[in-house]
Coordinates of C-alpha atoms in Angstrom, one line a residue:
M1 CA 96.4 106.1 169.7
A2 CA 98.1 106.5 166.3
K3 CA 96.3 108.7 163.7
R4 CA 94.7 106.6 161.0
D5 CA 95.7 107.6 157.5
T6 CA 92.8 108.3 155.1
Q7 CA 93.3 108.1 151.4
I8 CA 92.0 111.3 149.9
D9 CA 93.2 112.0 146.4
A10 CA 92.4 115.0 144.3
N11 CA 90.1 114.5 141.3
H12 CA 91.7 115.7 138.1
D13 CA 89.9 116.9 135.0
S14 CA 91.6 116.5 131.6
A15 CA 91.8 119.4 129.2
P16 CA 88.4 119.5 127.3
R17 CA 88.1 118.6 123.6
H18 CA 85.6 120.5 121.4
Y19 CA 83.5 118.8 118.7
A20 CA 80.6 120.5 117.1
E21 CA 78.6 122.1 119.9
R22 CA 79.8 119.7 122.5
W23 CA 82.7 119.5 125.0
F24 CA 84.2 116.3 126.2
Y25 CA 86.6 115.6 129.1
T26 CA 87.5 113.0 131.7
R27 CA 87.8 113.1 135.5
S28 CA 90.1 110.6 137.2
G29 CA 91.3 110.1 140.7
G30 CA 90.0 108.7 143.9
V31 CA 91.3 105.7 145.8
Q32 CA 90.8 103.3 142.9
N33 CA 91.8 105.8 140.3
E34 CA 88.4 105.5 138.4
T35 CA 87.9 107.4 135.2
V36 CA 84.6 109.1 134.2
L37 CA 84.0 110.5 130.7
Y38 CA 81.7 113.6 130.6
V39 CA 80.0 115.6 127.9
A40 CA 78.6 119.1 128.1
D41 CA 76.6 121.2 125.7
S42 CA 78.8 124.3 126.5
L43 CA 82.2 124.8 128.0
D44 CA 80.8 125.7 131.4
G45 CA 77.5 123.8 131.1
A46 CA 76.4 121.0 133.4
P47 CA 78.2 117.8 132.4
R48 CA 76.5 114.5 131.7
T49 CA 78.2 111.2 132.4
L50 CA 78.9 109.1 129.3
L51 CA 81.1 106.4 130.8
D52 CA 82.1 105.5 134.3
T53 CA 84.6 102.7 134.5
K54 CA 83.7 101.7 138.0
T55 CA 80.1 100.8 137.0
L56 CA 81.1 98.6 134.0
S57 CA 81.5 95.4 136.1
K58 CA 81.2 94.2 139.6
R59 CA 83.9 91.5 139.1
D60 CA 86.5 93.1 136.8
T61 CA 88.4 96.4 137.0
F62 CA 88.4 98.3 133.7
A63 CA 90.7 101.1 132.6
L64 CA 89.7 103.7 130.0
K65 CA 92.9 103.6 127.8
Q66 CA 91.9 106.0 125.0
W67 CA 88.8 107.7 123.5
A68 CA 88.1 109.5 120.3
V69 CA 85.1 111.7 119.3
S70 CA 83.6 111.9 115.8
D71 CA 83.8 115.3 114.2
D72 CA 80.0 115.9 114.6
G73 CA 80.2 115.0 118.3
K74 CA 77.6 112.2 117.9
Y75 CA 79.8 109.2 118.7
V76 CA 82.7 108.3 121.0
A77 CA 85.0 105.4 120.3
Y78 CA 86.7 104.2 123.4
G79 CA 89.2 101.4 124.4
L80 CA 88.9 99.4 127.6
A81 CA 91.5 97.2 129.2
S82 CA 90.8 94.9 132.1
G83 CA 93.0 93.4 134.8
G84 CA 96.0 95.5 133.9
S85 CA 96.2 94.0 130.4
D86 CA 97.8 95.8 127.4
W87 CA 95.0 94.5 125.2
E88 CA 92.1 96.8 124.5
E89 CA 88.5 96.1 123.5
W90 CA 87.0 99.0 121.6
H91 CA 83.3 100.1 121.7
V92 CA 81.3 103.0 120.4
L93 CA 79.0 105.2 122.4
D94 CA 76.0 107.1 120.9
V95 CA 76.3 110.4 122.6
D96 CA 72.6 111.3 122.3
T97 CA 71.4 108.2 124.0
G98 CA 74.5 107.5 126.1
K99 CA 74.2 103.8 125.1
P100 CA 76.8 101.7 123.2
T101 CA 76.3 100.7 119.6
D102 CA 76.8 97.1 118.4
D103 CA 80.4 98.0 117.3
V104 CA 83.0 95.8 119.1
L105 CA 86.7 95.7 118.1
K106 CA 89.1 93.1 119.5
W107 CA 92.8 92.3 119.3
V108 CA 93.7 96.0 119.6
K109 CA 97.1 96.9 121.1
L110 CA 99.5 99.8 120.7
S111 CA 97.0 101.7 118.6
T112 CA 95.6 105.2 118.1
T113 CA 92.1 105.9 116.8
S114 CA 91.1 108.7 114.4
W115 CA 87.7 109.3 112.8
R116 CA 87.1 110.3 109.2
R117 CA 85.7 113.8 109.2
D118 CA 82.4 112.5 107.7
G119 CA 81.8 110.4 110.8
T120 CA 81.4 107.2 108.8
G121 CA 84.0 105.3 110.8
F122 CA 87.6 105.5 112.1
F123 CA 91.1 104.2 111.6
Y124 CA 92.8 101.9 114.1
S125 CA 95.5 99.2 114.3
R126 CA 95.2 95.6 115.5
Y127 CA 96.8 92.2 115.3
D128 CA 95.4 89.0 113.9
E129 CA 93.8 86.7 116.4
H130 CA 96.5 84.6 118.1
D131 CA 97.6 83.1 121.4
K132 CA 98.1 86.1 123.7
G133 CA 101.0 84.3 125.3
G134 CA 102.9 84.4 122.1
A135 CA 104.7 87.2 120.3
D136 CA 102.7 90.1 118.8
K137 CA 103.8 90.4 115.2
F138 CA 102.6 92.0 112.0
Q139 CA 100.3 94.7 113.2
K140 CA 97.8 96.0 110.5
L141 CA 96.1 99.3 110.0
Y142 CA 92.3 99.1 109.4
F143 CA 89.3 101.3 108.8
H144 CA 86.2 100.4 110.7
R145 CA 82.9 101.6 109.2
L146 CA 80.3 102.4 111.9
G147 CA 77.7 99.7 112.2
E148 CA 79.6 97.0 110.4
S149 CA 81.3 93.8 111.7
Q150 CA 85.0 93.9 112.5
D151 CA 85.4 91.1 110.0
D152 CA 84.4 93.6 107.3
D153 CA 87.0 96.2 108.2
L154 CA 89.0 97.6 105.3
L155 CA 92.7 96.8 105.4
I156 CA 94.6 100.1 104.9
Y157 CA 98.2 99.1 105.3
E158 CA 100.4 96.2 106.3
N159 CA 104.0 95.3 105.7
K160 CA 104.5 91.5 105.4
D161 CA 108.3 91.9 105.6
Q162 CA 108.3 93.9 108.9
P163 CA 106.9 91.9 111.9
D164 CA 107.8 94.6 114.5
W165 CA 106.3 97.6 112.8
T166 CA 103.4 99.4 114.5
F167 CA 101.1 102.0 113.0
A168 CA 99.5 105.1 114.5
A169 CA 97.1 106.9 112.1
E170 CA 95.7 110.4 112.3
V171 CA 93.3 112.2 110.0
S172 CA 94.3 115.8 109.4
D173 CA 91.9 118.5 110.6
G174 CA 90.8 119.3 107.1
G175 CA 90.0 115.6 106.5
R176 CA 92.2 115.3 103.4
W177 CA 95.2 113.4 104.7
L178 CA 95.7 110.2 106.7
I179 CA 99.1 110.5 108.4
I180 CA 100.6 107.2 109.5
R181 CA 103.4 107.1 112.0
V182 CA 105.4 103.9 111.8
T183 CA 107.4 102.8 114.8
R184 CA 109.4 99.7 115.7
N185 CA 110.6 98.2 119.0
N186 CA 109.7 101.4 121.0
A187 CA 112.5 103.3 119.4
P188 CA 112.1 107.1 119.4
N189 CA 112.6 107.6 115.6
N190 CA 109.9 106.8 113.1
L191 CA 108.8 106.8 109.5
V192 CA 105.9 108.8 108.1
L193 CA 103.5 107.5 105.5
Y194 CA 100.4 109.1 104.2
R195 CA 97.3 108.6 102.1
D196 CA 95.1 111.0 100.2
L197 CA 91.6 110.4 101.5
A198 CA 90.2 112.5 98.6
K199 CA 90.9 109.5 96.4
P200 CA 88.6 106.4 96.5
Y201 CA 89.6 103.4 98.6
R202 CA 89.9 101.4 95.4
Q203 CA 90.9 102.4 91.9
K204 CA 90.7 100.6 88.6
G205 CA 93.6 98.3 87.8
E206 CA 95.6 98.7 84.6
K207 CA 94.0 97.4 81.4
K208 CA 96.2 94.8 79.7
Q209 CA 96.0 94.3 75.9
A210 CA 95.7 90.8 74.6
S211 CA 98.4 89.3 72.5
K212 CA 98.2 90.2 68.8
A213 CA 100.0 87.0 67.7
K214 CA 98.2 85.2 64.9
A215 CA 96.6 81.9 65.8
P216 CA 94.3 79.5 63.9
G217 CA 90.5 79.9 64.4
P218 CA 87.6 82.0 63.4
N219 CA 87.8 84.5 66.2
V220 CA 91.4 85.6 65.7
R221 CA 90.4 89.0 64.2
N222 CA 88.1 89.7 67.1
M223 CA 90.8 88.8 69.7
Q224 CA 93.5 91.1 68.2
G225 CA 93.6 94.4 70.1
K226 CA 91.0 93.3 72.7
K227 CA 91.5 94.9 76.1
I228 CA 91.2 92.8 79.2
K229 CA 90.1 94.5 82.4
T230 CA 91.9 93.6 85.7
E231 CA 90.4 93.8 89.1
S232 CA 90.4 97.1 91.0
V233 CA 93.3 97.6 93.4
I234 CA 93.5 99.4 96.8
T235 CA 94.8 103.0 96.5
P236 CA 98.4 102.8 97.7
V237 CA 99.9 104.4 100.8
E238 CA 102.7 106.8 100.0
T239 CA 106.0 107.4 101.9
L240 CA 106.8 110.9 103.2
I241 CA 109.7 110.2 105.5
G242 CA 111.4 107.0 104.6
D243 CA 114.4 106.7 106.9
W244 CA 114.8 106.1 110.6
S245 CA 117.1 109.0 111.4
A246 CA 114.7 111.2 113.4
G247 CA 111.4 111.4 115.3
W248 CA 108.4 113.0 113.6
E249 CA 105.1 114.2 115.2
F250 CA 102.3 115.4 113.0
L251 CA 100.8 118.8 114.0
G252 CA 98.4 119.7 111.3
D253 CA 97.9 120.8 107.7
T254 CA 97.0 123.7 105.4
K255 CA 96.0 122.4 101.9
N256 CA 99.1 120.4 100.7
T257 CA 101.4 121.5 103.5
L258 CA 102.0 119.3 106.5
Y259 CA 103.5 120.6 109.7
F260 CA 105.7 118.4 111.9
L261 CA 107.5 118.6 115.2
T262 CA 110.9 116.9 114.7
D263 CA 114.4 116.4 116.0
A264 CA 115.8 116.1 112.5
D265 CA 119.0 118.1 112.5
A266 CA 117.8 119.6 115.8
P267 CA 118.3 117.7 119.0
R268 CA 116.2 120.2 121.0
R269 CA 113.5 119.9 118.2
R270 CA 112.0 122.3 115.8
I271 CA 108.9 122.6 113.5
V272 CA 109.1 122.2 109.8
A273 CA 106.6 122.3 106.9
I274 CA 106.6 119.8 104.1
D275 CA 104.9 120.2 100.8
V276 CA 103.2 116.8 99.9
D277 CA 103.9 117.5 96.2
N278 CA 107.6 118.3 96.9
P279 CA 108.6 116.3 99.9
A280 CA 112.4 116.2 99.4
K281 CA 114.5 117.4 102.3
T282 CA 115.8 120.3 100.2
N283 CA 112.3 121.6 100.0
W284 CA 111.5 121.5 103.7
K285 CA 110.7 124.9 105.3
E286 CA 111.8 125.6 108.8
V287 CA 108.9 127.3 110.6
V288 CA 110.1 127.4 114.2
P289 CA 113.9 126.8 114.5
Q290 CA 115.6 125.1 117.4
A291 CA 115.9 127.3 120.4
K292 CA 117.7 127.4 123.8
G293 CA 115.0 125.3 125.5
T294 CA 113.8 121.9 124.4
L295 CA 110.6 122.0 122.4
Q296 CA 108.4 119.4 124.2
S297 CA 105.0 119.7 122.5
A298 CA 103.0 121.8 120.1
C299 CA 99.6 122.1 118.4
I300 CA 97.9 124.3 115.8
V301 CA 95.0 126.3 117.2
N302 CA 93.2 129.2 115.5
R303 CA 95.9 129.2 112.7
S304 CA 98.6 129.7 115.3
L305 CA 101.3 127.4 116.6
V306 CA 101.2 127.0 120.4
T307 CA 104.5 125.5 121.6
V308 CA 105.7 124.4 125.0
Y309 CA 109.4 124.6 125.9
M310 CA 111.3 123.2 128.9
Q311 CA 113.8 125.9 129.8
D312 CA 115.7 126.4 133.0
A313 CA 113.7 123.5 134.6
H314 CA 110.3 125.0 134.0
S315 CA 107.8 125.4 131.1
V316 CA 107.6 128.3 128.7
V317 CA 104.7 128.6 126.3
R318 CA 105.3 130.5 123.1
T319 CA 103.0 131.2 120.1
F320 CA 103.9 131.7 116.4
D321 CA 101.9 132.1 113.2
L322 CA 102.1 129.4 110.5
K323 CA 105.1 131.2 108.8
G324 CA 107.1 131.3 112.0
K325 CA 106.5 134.9 113.1
T326 CA 106.6 135.2 116.9
L327 CA 103.2 136.2 118.4
G328 CA 104.3 136.3 122.0
D329 CA 104.4 134.2 125.1
I330 CA 101.4 132.9 127.2
A331 CA 102.0 134.1 130.7
L332 CA 102.0 131.3 133.3
P333 CA 101.2 131.7 137.1
G334 CA 104.8 131.0 137.9
P335 CA 107.5 128.4 137.5
G336 CA 105.9 125.1 136.8
T337 CA 105.1 122.4 134.2
V338 CA 102.7 122.6 131.3
S339 CA 101.2 119.4 129.9
D340 CA 98.1 118.0 128.3
L341 CA 98.1 120.6 125.5
E342 CA 94.7 120.4 123.8
G343 CA 93.2 122.3 120.8
R344 CA 92.5 122.0 117.1
P345 CA 93.0 124.5 114.2
R346 CA 89.3 125.4 114.1
D347 CA 89.2 126.2 117.9
Q348 CA 89.7 129.7 119.2
A349 CA 91.2 128.7 122.5
V350 CA 93.9 126.3 123.7
F351 CA 93.7 124.4 126.9
Y352 CA 96.6 123.1 129.0
T353 CA 97.3 121.6 132.4
F354 CA 99.7 123.6 134.7
S355 CA 101.2 122.2 137.9
T356 CA 103.9 123.0 140.5
T357 CA 105.6 121.0 143.2
A358 CA 103.5 122.9 145.8
A359 CA 100.0 122.7 144.1
P360 CA 98.0 120.0 142.2
S361 CA 97.5 120.5 138.5
A362 CA 94.7 122.8 137.2
V363 CA 93.4 123.2 133.6
Y364 CA 93.9 126.6 132.0
R365 CA 92.2 128.1 129.0
Y366 CA 93.8 130.8 126.8
D367 CA 91.9 132.6 124.0
L368 CA 94.3 133.2 121.1
S369 CA 92.1 135.9 119.5
L370 CA 91.6 137.9 122.7
Q371 CA 95.1 137.0 124.1
S372 CA 93.7 136.4 127.5
G373 CA 92.9 133.4 129.7
G374 CA 92.9 131.9 133.2
V375 CA 91.9 128.8 135.2
W376 CA 89.1 126.7 133.6
R377 CA 88.9 123.9 136.1
A378 CA 90.8 123.4 139.4
P379 CA 90.9 120.0 141.1
E380 CA 88.3 119.1 143.6
P381 CA 89.2 117.0 146.7
A382 CA 87.9 113.5 146.6
Q383 CA 85.9 112.2 149.5
A384 CA 87.5 109.9 151.9
K385 CA 86.7 106.2 151.5

């Protein structure tokens, strides 16, 4: 009698994200590749289920495409797609109660989501309502205020001359800057726009002075020199990188300095710092130069740059300060691949996933202050179904 194959897949935890006093991560795997979003009150505390995709419907299969946590850890915005569709419907979970709010966002596709640091709402991109069988054109960037209707969302940016542009917005860790990555037709190169969130959404328009030309009538004297107020205008979005010659990935900021991972003049990629007040190429500062290996990913954690290189067919993790001084390598268990790099400037530790051809991936934690780390979460075998 032939041996019956049983489908037993490992359950994989994502690298955790730290917001306020809470930790969030997902677990995916199993026969149907379900995804569960968890929250815990401490890094190693007992997790509580926030969202389980397999319980959402008895008829439809949902995929958790993306999720974003407010800075105070009180809300999670998340996007669901059903039936293998690229279209996402976004909802918001109240973390305290575990129940969804009334916020529902539709017509979302090819979008990222990033909260304002005050937790009032988040930035996202969507299309106007149209026949889904037609072409998706003229994506727009919006701000959704928590508790309000999608119809009242604030339009942040659009370009009526560019039907194929798409926008991915990210609020800097300090909350000052909104960085907008502009892409087109899935090309690797992109533009970078930005907006100063310290400025109000609207500003007063210019005041125009009435004509001083003489005209008959008793009120001519009163009309001369009178100022006419115009309506307020939306604070403009500024251009930081205005050509399509390279790819740019925003890493973080310190005051008016923005850090980017880029292949500009560096095919194996490097990290540069750009002063918002002096953004010309001649003023760029190279922080981490191009090296022998390819710089695949990076993040800023505990005021340090954590970088992942692919060198000699395996990953190497190196750390630098924000001026580019080498701080040393993070030792890995052996030759393998590092992915899912997770951490923010205010965090003390960085998390990453490490895998080899012989073993499933595990999540590791490395404390940058103590310069030590180890396995945080190893995969657990799923039960046969």
